Structure formats: structure tokens, C-alpha cells
PDB file of C-alpha atoms in Angstrom:
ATOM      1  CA  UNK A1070      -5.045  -4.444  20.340  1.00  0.00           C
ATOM      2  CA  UNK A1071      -3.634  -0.767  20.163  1.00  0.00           C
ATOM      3  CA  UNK A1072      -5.014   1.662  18.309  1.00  0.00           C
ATOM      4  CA  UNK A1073      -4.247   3.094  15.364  1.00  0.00           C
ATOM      5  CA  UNK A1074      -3.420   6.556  16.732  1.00  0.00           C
ATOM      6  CA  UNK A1075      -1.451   5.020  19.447  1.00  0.00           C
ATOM      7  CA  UNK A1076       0.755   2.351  17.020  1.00  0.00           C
ATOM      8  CA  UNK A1077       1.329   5.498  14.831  1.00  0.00           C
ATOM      9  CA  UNK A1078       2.779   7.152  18.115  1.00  0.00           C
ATOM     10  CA  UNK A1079       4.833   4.123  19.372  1.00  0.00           C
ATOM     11  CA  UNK A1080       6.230   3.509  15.496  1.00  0.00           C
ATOM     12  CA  UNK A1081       7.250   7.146  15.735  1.00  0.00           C
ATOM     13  CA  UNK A1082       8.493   7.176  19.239  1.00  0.00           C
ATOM     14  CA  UNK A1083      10.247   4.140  20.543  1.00  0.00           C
ATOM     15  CA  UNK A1084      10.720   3.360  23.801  1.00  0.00           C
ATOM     16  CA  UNK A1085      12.223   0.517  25.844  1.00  0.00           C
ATOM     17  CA  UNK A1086       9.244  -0.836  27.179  1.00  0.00           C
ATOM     18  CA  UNK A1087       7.576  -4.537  26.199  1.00  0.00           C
ATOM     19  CA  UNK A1088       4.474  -2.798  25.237  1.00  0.00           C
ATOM     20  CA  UNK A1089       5.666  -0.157  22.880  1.00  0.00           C
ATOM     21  CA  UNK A1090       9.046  -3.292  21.713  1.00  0.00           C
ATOM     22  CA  UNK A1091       5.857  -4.957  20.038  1.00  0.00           C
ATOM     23  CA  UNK A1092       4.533  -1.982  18.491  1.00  0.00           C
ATOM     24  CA  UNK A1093       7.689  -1.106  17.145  1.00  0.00           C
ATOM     25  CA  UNK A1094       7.256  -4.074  14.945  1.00  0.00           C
ATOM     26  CA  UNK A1095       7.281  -1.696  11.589  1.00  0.00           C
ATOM     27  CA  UNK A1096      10.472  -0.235  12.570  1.00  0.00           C
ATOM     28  CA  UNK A1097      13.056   0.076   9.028  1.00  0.00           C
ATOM     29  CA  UNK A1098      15.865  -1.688   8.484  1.00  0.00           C
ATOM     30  CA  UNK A1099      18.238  -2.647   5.478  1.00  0.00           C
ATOM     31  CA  UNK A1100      16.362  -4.828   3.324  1.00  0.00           C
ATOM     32  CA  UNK A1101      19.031  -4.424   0.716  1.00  0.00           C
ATOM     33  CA  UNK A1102      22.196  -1.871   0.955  1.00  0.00           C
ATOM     34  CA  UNK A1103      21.390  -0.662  -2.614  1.00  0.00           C
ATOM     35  CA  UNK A1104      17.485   0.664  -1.610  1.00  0.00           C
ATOM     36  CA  UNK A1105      17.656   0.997   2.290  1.00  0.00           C
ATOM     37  CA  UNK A1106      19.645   2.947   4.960  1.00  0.00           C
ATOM     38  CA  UNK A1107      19.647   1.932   8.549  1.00  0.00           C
ATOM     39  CA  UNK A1108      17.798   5.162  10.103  1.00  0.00           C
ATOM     40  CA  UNK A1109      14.807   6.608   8.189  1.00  0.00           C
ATOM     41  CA  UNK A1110      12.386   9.120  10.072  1.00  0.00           C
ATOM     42  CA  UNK A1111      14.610   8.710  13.188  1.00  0.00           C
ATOM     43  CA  UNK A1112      13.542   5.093  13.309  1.00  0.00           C
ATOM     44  CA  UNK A1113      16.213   3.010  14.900  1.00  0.00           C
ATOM     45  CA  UNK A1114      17.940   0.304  12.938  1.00  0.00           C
ATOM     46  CA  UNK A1115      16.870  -3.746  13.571  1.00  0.00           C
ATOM     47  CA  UNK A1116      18.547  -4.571  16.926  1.00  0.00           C
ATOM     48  CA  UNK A1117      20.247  -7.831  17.365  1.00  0.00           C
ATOM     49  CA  UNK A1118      17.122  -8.639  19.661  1.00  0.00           C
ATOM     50  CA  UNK A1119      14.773  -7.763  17.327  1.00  0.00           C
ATOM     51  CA  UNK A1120      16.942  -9.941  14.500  1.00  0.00           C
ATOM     52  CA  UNK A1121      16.663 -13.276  16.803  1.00  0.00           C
ATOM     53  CA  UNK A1122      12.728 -12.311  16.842  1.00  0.00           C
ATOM     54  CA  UNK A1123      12.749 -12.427  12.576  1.00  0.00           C
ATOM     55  CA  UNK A1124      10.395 -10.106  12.534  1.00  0.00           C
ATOM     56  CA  UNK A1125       8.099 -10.556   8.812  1.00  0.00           C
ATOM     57  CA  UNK A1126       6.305  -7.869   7.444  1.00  0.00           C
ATOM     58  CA  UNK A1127       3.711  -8.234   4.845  1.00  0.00           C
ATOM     59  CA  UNK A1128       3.328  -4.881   2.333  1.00  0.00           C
ATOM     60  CA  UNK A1129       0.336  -4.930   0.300  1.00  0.00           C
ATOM     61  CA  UNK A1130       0.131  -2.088  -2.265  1.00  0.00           C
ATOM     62  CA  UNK A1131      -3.668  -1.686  -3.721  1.00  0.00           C
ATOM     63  CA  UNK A1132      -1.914   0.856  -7.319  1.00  0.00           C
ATOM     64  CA  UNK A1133      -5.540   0.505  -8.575  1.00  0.00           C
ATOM     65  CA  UNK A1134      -7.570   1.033  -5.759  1.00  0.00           C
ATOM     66  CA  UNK A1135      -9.634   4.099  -6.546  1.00  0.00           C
ATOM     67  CA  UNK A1136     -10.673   3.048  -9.760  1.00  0.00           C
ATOM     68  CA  UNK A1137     -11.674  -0.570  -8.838  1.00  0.00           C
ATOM     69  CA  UNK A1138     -14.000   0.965  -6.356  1.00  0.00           C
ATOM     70  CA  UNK A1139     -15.581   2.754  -8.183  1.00  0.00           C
ATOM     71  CA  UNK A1140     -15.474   0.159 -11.184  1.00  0.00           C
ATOM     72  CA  UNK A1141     -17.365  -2.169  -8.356  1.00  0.00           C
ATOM     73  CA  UNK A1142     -19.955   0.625  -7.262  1.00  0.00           C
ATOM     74  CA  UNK A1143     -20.949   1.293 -10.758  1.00  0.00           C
ATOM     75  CA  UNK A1144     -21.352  -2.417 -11.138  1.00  0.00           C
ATOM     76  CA  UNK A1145     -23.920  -2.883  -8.162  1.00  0.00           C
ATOM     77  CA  UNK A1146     -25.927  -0.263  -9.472  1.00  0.00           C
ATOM     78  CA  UNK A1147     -26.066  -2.027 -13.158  1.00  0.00           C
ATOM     79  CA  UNK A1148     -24.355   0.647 -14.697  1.00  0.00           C
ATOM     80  CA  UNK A1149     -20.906  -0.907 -15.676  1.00  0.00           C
ATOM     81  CA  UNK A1150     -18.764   0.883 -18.300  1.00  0.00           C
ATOM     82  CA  UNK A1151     -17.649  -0.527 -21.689  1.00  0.00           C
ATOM     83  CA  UNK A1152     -14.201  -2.391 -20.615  1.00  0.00           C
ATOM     84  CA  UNK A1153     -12.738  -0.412 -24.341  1.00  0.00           C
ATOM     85  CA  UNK A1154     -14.519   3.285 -22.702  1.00  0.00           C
ATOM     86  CA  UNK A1155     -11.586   5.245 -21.625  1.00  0.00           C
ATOM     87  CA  UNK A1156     -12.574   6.404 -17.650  1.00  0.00           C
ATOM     88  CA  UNK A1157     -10.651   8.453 -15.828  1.00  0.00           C
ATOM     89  CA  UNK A1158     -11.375  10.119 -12.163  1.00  0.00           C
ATOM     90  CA  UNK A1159     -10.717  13.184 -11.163  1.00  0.00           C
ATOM     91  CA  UNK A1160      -9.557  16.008  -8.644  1.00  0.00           C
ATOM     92  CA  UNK A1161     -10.024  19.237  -8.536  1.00  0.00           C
ATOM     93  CA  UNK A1162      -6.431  20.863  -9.270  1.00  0.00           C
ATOM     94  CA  UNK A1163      -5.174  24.642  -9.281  1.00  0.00           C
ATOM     95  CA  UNK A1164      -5.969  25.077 -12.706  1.00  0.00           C
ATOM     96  CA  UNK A1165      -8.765  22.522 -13.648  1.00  0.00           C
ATOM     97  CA  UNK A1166      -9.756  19.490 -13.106  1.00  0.00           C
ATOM     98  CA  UNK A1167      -6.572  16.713 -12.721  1.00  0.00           C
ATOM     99  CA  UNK A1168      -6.658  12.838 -13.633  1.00  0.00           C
ATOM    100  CA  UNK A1169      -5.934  10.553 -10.533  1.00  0.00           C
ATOM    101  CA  UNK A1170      -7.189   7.411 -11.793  1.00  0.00           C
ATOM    102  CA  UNK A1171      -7.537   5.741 -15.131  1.00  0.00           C
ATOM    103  CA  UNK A1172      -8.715   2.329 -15.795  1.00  0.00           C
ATOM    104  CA  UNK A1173      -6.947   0.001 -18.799  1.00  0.00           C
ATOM    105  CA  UNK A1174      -8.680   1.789 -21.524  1.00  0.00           C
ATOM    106  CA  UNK A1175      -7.383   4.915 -20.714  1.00  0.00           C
ATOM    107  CA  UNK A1176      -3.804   3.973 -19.802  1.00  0.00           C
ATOM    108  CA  UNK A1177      -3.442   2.685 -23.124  1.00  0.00           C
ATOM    109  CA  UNK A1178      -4.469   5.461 -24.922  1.00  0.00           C
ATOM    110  CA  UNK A1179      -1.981   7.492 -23.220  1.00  0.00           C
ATOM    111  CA  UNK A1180      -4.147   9.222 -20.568  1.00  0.00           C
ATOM    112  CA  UNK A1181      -1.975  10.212 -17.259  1.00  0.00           C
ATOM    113  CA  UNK A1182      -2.148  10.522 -13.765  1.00  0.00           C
ATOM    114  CA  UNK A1183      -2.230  14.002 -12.355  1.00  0.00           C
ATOM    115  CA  UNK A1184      -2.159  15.883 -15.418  1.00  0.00           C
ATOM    116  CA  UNK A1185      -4.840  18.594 -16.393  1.00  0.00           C
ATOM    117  CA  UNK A1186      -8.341  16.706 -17.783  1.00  0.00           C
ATOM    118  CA  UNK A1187      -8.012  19.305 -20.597  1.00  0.00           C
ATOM    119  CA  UNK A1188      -4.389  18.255 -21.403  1.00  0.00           C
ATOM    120  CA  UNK A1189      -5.651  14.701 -21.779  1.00  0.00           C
ATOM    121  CA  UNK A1190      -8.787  14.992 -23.383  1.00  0.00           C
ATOM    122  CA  UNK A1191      -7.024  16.891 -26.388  1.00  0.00           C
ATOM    123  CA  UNK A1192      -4.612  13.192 -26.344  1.00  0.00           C
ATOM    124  CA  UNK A1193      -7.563  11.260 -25.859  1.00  0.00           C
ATOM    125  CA  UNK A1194     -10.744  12.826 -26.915  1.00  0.00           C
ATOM    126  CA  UNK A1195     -13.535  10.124 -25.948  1.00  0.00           C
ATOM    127  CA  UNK A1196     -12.205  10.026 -22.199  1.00  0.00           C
ATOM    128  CA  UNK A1197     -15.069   9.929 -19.589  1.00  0.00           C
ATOM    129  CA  UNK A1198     -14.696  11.323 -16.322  1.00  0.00           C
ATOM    130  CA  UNK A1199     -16.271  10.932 -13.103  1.00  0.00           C
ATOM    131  CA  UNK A1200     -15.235  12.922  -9.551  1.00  0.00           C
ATOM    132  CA  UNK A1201     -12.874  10.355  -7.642  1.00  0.00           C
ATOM    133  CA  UNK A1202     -14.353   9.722  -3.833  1.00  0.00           C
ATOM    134  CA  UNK A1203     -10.951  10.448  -1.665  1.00  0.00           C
ATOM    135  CA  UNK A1204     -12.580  10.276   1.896  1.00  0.00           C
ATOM    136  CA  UNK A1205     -14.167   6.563   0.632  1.00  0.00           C
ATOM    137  CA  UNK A1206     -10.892   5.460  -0.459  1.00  0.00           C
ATOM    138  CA  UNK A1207      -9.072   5.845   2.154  1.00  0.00           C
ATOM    139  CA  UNK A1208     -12.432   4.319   4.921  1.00  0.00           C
ATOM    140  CA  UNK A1209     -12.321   1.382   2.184  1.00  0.00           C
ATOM    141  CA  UNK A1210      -8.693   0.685   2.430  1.00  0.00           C
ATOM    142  CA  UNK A1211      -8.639   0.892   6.511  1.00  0.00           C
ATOM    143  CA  UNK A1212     -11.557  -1.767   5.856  1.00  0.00           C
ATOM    144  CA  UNK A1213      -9.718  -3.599   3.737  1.00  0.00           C
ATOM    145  CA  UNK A1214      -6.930  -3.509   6.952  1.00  0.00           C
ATOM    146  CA  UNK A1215      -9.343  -4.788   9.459  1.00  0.00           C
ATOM    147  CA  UNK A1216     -10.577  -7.332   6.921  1.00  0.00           C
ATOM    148  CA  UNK A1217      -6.762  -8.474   6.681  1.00  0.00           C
ATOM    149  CA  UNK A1218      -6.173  -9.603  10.223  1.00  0.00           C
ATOM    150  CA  UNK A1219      -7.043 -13.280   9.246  1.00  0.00           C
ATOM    151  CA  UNK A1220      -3.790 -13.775   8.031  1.00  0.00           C
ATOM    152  CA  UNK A1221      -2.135 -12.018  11.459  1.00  0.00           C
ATOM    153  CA  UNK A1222      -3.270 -10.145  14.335  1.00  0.00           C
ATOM    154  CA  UNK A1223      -1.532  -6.657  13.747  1.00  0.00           C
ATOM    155  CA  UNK A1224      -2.515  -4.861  10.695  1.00  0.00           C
ATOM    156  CA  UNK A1225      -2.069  -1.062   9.671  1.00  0.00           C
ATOM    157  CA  UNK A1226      -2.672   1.851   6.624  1.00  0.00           C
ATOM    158  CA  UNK A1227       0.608   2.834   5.228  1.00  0.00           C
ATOM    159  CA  UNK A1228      -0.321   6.440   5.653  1.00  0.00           C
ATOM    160  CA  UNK A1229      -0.812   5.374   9.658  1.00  0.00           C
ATOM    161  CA  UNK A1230       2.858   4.515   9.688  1.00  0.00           C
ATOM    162  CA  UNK A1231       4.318   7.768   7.998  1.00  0.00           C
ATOM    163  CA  UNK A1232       1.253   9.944   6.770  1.00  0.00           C
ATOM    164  CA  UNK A1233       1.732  11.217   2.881  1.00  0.00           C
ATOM    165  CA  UNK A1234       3.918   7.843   2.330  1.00  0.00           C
ATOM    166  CA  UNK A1235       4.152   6.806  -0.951  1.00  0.00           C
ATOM    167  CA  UNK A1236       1.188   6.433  -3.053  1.00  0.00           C
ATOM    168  CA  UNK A1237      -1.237   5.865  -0.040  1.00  0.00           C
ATOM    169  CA  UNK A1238      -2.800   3.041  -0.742  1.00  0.00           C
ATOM    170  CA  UNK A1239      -0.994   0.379   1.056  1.00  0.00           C
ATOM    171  CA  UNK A1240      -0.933  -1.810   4.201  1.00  0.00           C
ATOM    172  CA  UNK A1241       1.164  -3.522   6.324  1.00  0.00           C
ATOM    173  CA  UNK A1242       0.791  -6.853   8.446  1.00  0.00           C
ATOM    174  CA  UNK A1243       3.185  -8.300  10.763  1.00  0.00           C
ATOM    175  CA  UNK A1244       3.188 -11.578  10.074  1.00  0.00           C
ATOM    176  CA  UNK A1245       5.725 -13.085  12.141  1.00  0.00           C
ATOM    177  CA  UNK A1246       4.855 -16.124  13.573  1.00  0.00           C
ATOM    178  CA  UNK A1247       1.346 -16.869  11.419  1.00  0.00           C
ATOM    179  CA  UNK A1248       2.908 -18.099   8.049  1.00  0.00           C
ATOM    180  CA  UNK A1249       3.046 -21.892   9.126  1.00  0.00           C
ATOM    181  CA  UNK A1250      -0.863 -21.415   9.186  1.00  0.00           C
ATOM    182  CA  UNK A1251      -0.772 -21.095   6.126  1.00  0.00           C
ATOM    183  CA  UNK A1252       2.099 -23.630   4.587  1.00  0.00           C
ATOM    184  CA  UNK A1253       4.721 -20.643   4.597  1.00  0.00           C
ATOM    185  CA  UNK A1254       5.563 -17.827   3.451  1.00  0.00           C
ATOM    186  CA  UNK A1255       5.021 -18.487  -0.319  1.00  0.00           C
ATOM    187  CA  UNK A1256       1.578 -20.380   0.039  1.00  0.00           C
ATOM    188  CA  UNK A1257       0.407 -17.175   2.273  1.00  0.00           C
ATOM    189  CA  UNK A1258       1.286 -14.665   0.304  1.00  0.00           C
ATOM    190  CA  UNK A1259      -0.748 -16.396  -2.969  1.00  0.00           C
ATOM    191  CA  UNK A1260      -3.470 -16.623  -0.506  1.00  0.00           C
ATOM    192  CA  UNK A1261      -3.244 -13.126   0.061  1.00  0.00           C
ATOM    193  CA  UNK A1262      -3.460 -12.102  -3.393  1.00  0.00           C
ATOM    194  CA  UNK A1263      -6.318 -14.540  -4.498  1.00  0.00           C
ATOM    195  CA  UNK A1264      -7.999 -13.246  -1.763  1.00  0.00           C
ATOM    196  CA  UNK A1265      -7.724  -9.418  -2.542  1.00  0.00           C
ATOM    197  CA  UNK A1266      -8.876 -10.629  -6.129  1.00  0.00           C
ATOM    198  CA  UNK A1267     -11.574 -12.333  -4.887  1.00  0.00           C
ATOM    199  CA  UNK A1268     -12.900  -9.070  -3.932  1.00  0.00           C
ATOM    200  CA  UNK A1269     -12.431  -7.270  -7.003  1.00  0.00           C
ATOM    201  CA  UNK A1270      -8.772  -5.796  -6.008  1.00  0.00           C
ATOM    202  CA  UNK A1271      -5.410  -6.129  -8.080  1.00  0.00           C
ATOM    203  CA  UNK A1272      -2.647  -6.153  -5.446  1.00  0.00           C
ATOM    204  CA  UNK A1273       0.949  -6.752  -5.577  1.00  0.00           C
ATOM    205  CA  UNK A1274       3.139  -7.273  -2.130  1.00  0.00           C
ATOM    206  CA  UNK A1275       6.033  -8.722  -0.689  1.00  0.00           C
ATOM    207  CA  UNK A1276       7.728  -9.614   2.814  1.00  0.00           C
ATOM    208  CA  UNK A1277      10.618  -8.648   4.352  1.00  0.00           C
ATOM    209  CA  UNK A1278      11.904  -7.952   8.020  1.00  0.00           C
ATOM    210  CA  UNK A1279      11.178  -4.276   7.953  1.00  0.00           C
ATOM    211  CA  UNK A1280       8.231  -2.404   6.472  1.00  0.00           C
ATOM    212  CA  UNK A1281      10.830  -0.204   4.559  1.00  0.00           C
ATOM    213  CA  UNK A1282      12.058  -2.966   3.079  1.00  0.00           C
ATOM    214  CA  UNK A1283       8.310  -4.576   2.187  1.00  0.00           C
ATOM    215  CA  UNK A1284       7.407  -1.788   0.869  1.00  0.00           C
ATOM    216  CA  UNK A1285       9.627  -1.396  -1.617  1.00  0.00           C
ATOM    217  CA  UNK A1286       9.844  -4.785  -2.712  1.00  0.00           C
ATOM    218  CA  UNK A1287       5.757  -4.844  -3.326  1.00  0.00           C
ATOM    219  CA  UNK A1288       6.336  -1.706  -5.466  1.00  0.00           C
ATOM    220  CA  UNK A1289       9.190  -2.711  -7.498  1.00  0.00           C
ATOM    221  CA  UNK A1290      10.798  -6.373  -6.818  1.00  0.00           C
ATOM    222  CA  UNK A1291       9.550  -8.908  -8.690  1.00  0.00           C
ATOM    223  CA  UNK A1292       5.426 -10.487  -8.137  1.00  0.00           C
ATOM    224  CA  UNK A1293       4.928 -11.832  -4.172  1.00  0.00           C
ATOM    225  CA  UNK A1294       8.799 -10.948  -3.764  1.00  0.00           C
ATOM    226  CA  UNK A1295      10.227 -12.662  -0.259  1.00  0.00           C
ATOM    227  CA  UNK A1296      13.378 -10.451   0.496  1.00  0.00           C
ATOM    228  CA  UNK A1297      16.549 -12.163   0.833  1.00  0.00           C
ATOM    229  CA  UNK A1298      18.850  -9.009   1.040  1.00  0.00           C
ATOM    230  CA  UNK A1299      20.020  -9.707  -2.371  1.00  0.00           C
ATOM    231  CA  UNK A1300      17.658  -7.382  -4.948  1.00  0.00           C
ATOM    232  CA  UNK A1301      18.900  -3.779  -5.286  1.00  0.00           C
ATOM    233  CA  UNK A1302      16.032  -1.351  -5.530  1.00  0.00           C
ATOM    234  CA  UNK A1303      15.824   1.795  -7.366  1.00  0.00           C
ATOM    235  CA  UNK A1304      16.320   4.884  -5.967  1.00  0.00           C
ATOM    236  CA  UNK A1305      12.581   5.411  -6.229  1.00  0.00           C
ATOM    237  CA  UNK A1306      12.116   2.879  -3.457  1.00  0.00           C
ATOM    238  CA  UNK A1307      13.967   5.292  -0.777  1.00  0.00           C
ATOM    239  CA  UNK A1308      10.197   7.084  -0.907  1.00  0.00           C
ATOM    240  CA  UNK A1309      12.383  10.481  -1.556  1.00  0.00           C
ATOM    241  CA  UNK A1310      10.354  13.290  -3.168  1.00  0.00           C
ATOM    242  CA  UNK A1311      10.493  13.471  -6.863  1.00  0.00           C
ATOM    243  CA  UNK A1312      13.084  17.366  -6.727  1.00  0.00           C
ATOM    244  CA  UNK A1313      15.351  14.773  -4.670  1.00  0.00           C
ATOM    245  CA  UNK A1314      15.590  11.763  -6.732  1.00  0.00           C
TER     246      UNK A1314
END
């Protein structure tokens, strides 16, 4: 298989050739007309070859990632949290410390992502607070990518497609082909997610021709969402910055 650094590359930079027509295989397309154009990044829109190939893409979105990790490393050294203990972890920020994950707790009480620790402990004054571990996030989730090549041969980090996309903790799988292994589409897709759970991870994805498209849907179309070109999409889903939307 290709490497990461040289999918990334070929995704990027499209050529003619066989070799780089199957890495392409994450290329964007119009899922639907309301959330997707037909270039994005300078990606070319789905050829009428590629069409006949019905490409599938699988996008996995791990929203919870950070804190379940650490929620599982505190748990394997016997030192588990009260599930009712707000926990939040955090980054250093400009001006303080800055939430960038919460678990349940914590969300209820109102506690939010990215906002000053100060800010939120006045809102929330029992919150606990532990460093979050960026660099082992992100080796965990390319991991969890390896991991996810029994379903299909050709897995990748979201953030390996277009670095900074989204909320980067995602992957994709290209899937076309492998879904009869698994009694279709539907069937593999609840395999996925009992697997991920199995693990200790709360998931929610989708499949559609494109990446674009998949991810999207896995963010906001409806639980294990198969697209049929029929769901508009917020504008959220375009990935534009938050000063454009």
C-alpha cells in the first residue's frame, strides 16, 4: 500500500496515471447540491469513469475522542472518575488555560469547548481539569486507522486528506467493493460502530461516493446515514471557517 505522505500527495495532485486513479479514491464530489460543490481544494469533480467504478467512502468521526482516551487511561490505572464529576481537558490558550474536552457531566452543566477554564469554572465551580495529550490523540486515532483496514484495504486520518480539516478526529475508508463481506452496506456500517464501541469509542459515520460528501453526512445526516443525494446539509458541512459561514 502507499503511504500516507504519498496518498496525501496523489489526493492533492491528480494525475492520469492507474497508480495515482486509485489513490484519488477520496476525490469530492456532490453528495447533495444543497452541502457540496463540484471542485473543493482544486479537487476535480467525479468523472463519468470514476461514477461506473461507484466509488464508497466510509467517514468515521471519533467527536469524543480525547476525552474517552483519557477516560480509558485513567481506568487502567484504577483511578476512574465519578461518571456525575464534571472533567474537562485542557490547552494552554493566549490568555489561560482553554477547555477542549468535556465529558457528560460537564456538558450538562454548561461547560464549553475552547473557552477560558476561568470563564467556566465561575459557570461551573466543581469542574476538574486535567492537561489534554494532543500528540497521543492524534498516534491513537492513526492507530485506530490501521486497526480499521478489516473492513477495506485503504484507510486514512482526515487531517492526511486536507490537514486542519474539520474537527480532526476523523477517518476515511474506501470501501468500495468490501461491503458484500459484510451483508451490505447497512450491516457494515453497524459493524463498524459496535466495533468502535467495543473499544471504548462513541462514533458516528456515514457513506457516500466522495469523502466530502461522507464527511458531512457522519457529522450532521442522520445515525449510519447512506447518501442518496437527497439530504441537504447545512452550510456548516461545506467545512468553511466560522468568519465565512
Amino acid at each position: 500500500p502507499e503511504t500516507a505522505g504519498g496518498l496525501q500527495h496523489s489526493l492533492l495532485h491528480p494525475t492520469q496515471t492507474t497508480r495515482n486513479r486509485r489513490a484519488t479514491r477520496f476525490g469530492e464530489s456532490s453528495c447533495s447540491g444543497h452541502a457540496m460543490g463540484s471542485r473543493e481544494n482544486g479537487w476535480p469533480a467525479m468523472t463519468a469513469e470514476r461514477q461506473e467504478l461507484g466509488r464508497r467512502i466510509v467517514s468515521i468521526w471519533l467527536p469524543q475522542l480525547p476525552m474517552e482516551r483519557w477516560q480509558k487511561t485513567q481506568a487502567r490505572a484504577s483511578n476512574t472518575p465519578p461518571d456525575d464529576l464534571p472533567q474537562a481537558l485542557v490547552t494552554e490558550g493566549a490568555h489561560g488555560p482553554v477547555i477542549h474536552a468535556v465529558n457528560r457531566a460537564a456538558l450538562l452543566a454548561g461547560v464549553t469547548t475552547s473557552m477560558r477554564v476561568a470563564d467556566m469554572r465561575a459557570l461551573c465551580p466543581n469542574l476538574k481539569t486535567d492537561f489534554a495529550d494532543i500528540e497521543g490523540d492524534r498516534i491513537a486515532l492513526h492507530r485506530l486507522g490501521l486497526w480499521a483496514r478489516r473492513w477495506c484495504p485503504w484507510t486514512i486520518a482526515d487531517d492526511e486528506i486536507i490537514p486542519g480539516s474539520g474537527d480532526g478526529y476523523g477517518l476515511a475508508l474506501d470501501t468500495t467493493g468490501s461491503d458484500h463481506l459484510w451483508g451490505g452496506e447497512t450491516a457494515m456500517l453497524a459493524d463498524i460502530e459496535a466495533s468502535f464501541s467495543s473499544l471504548g469509542y462513541s462514533i458516528r459515520l456515514a457513506l457516500a461516493p466522495t469523502w466530502g460528501s461522507a464527511w458531512a453526512a457522519a457529522r450532521f445526516g442522520p445515525v449510519r446515514a447512506i447518501c442518496a443525494d437527497t439530504t441537504p446539509l447545512p452550510v456548516a458541512a461545506l467545512r468553511l471557517d466560522t468568519e465565512t459561514v
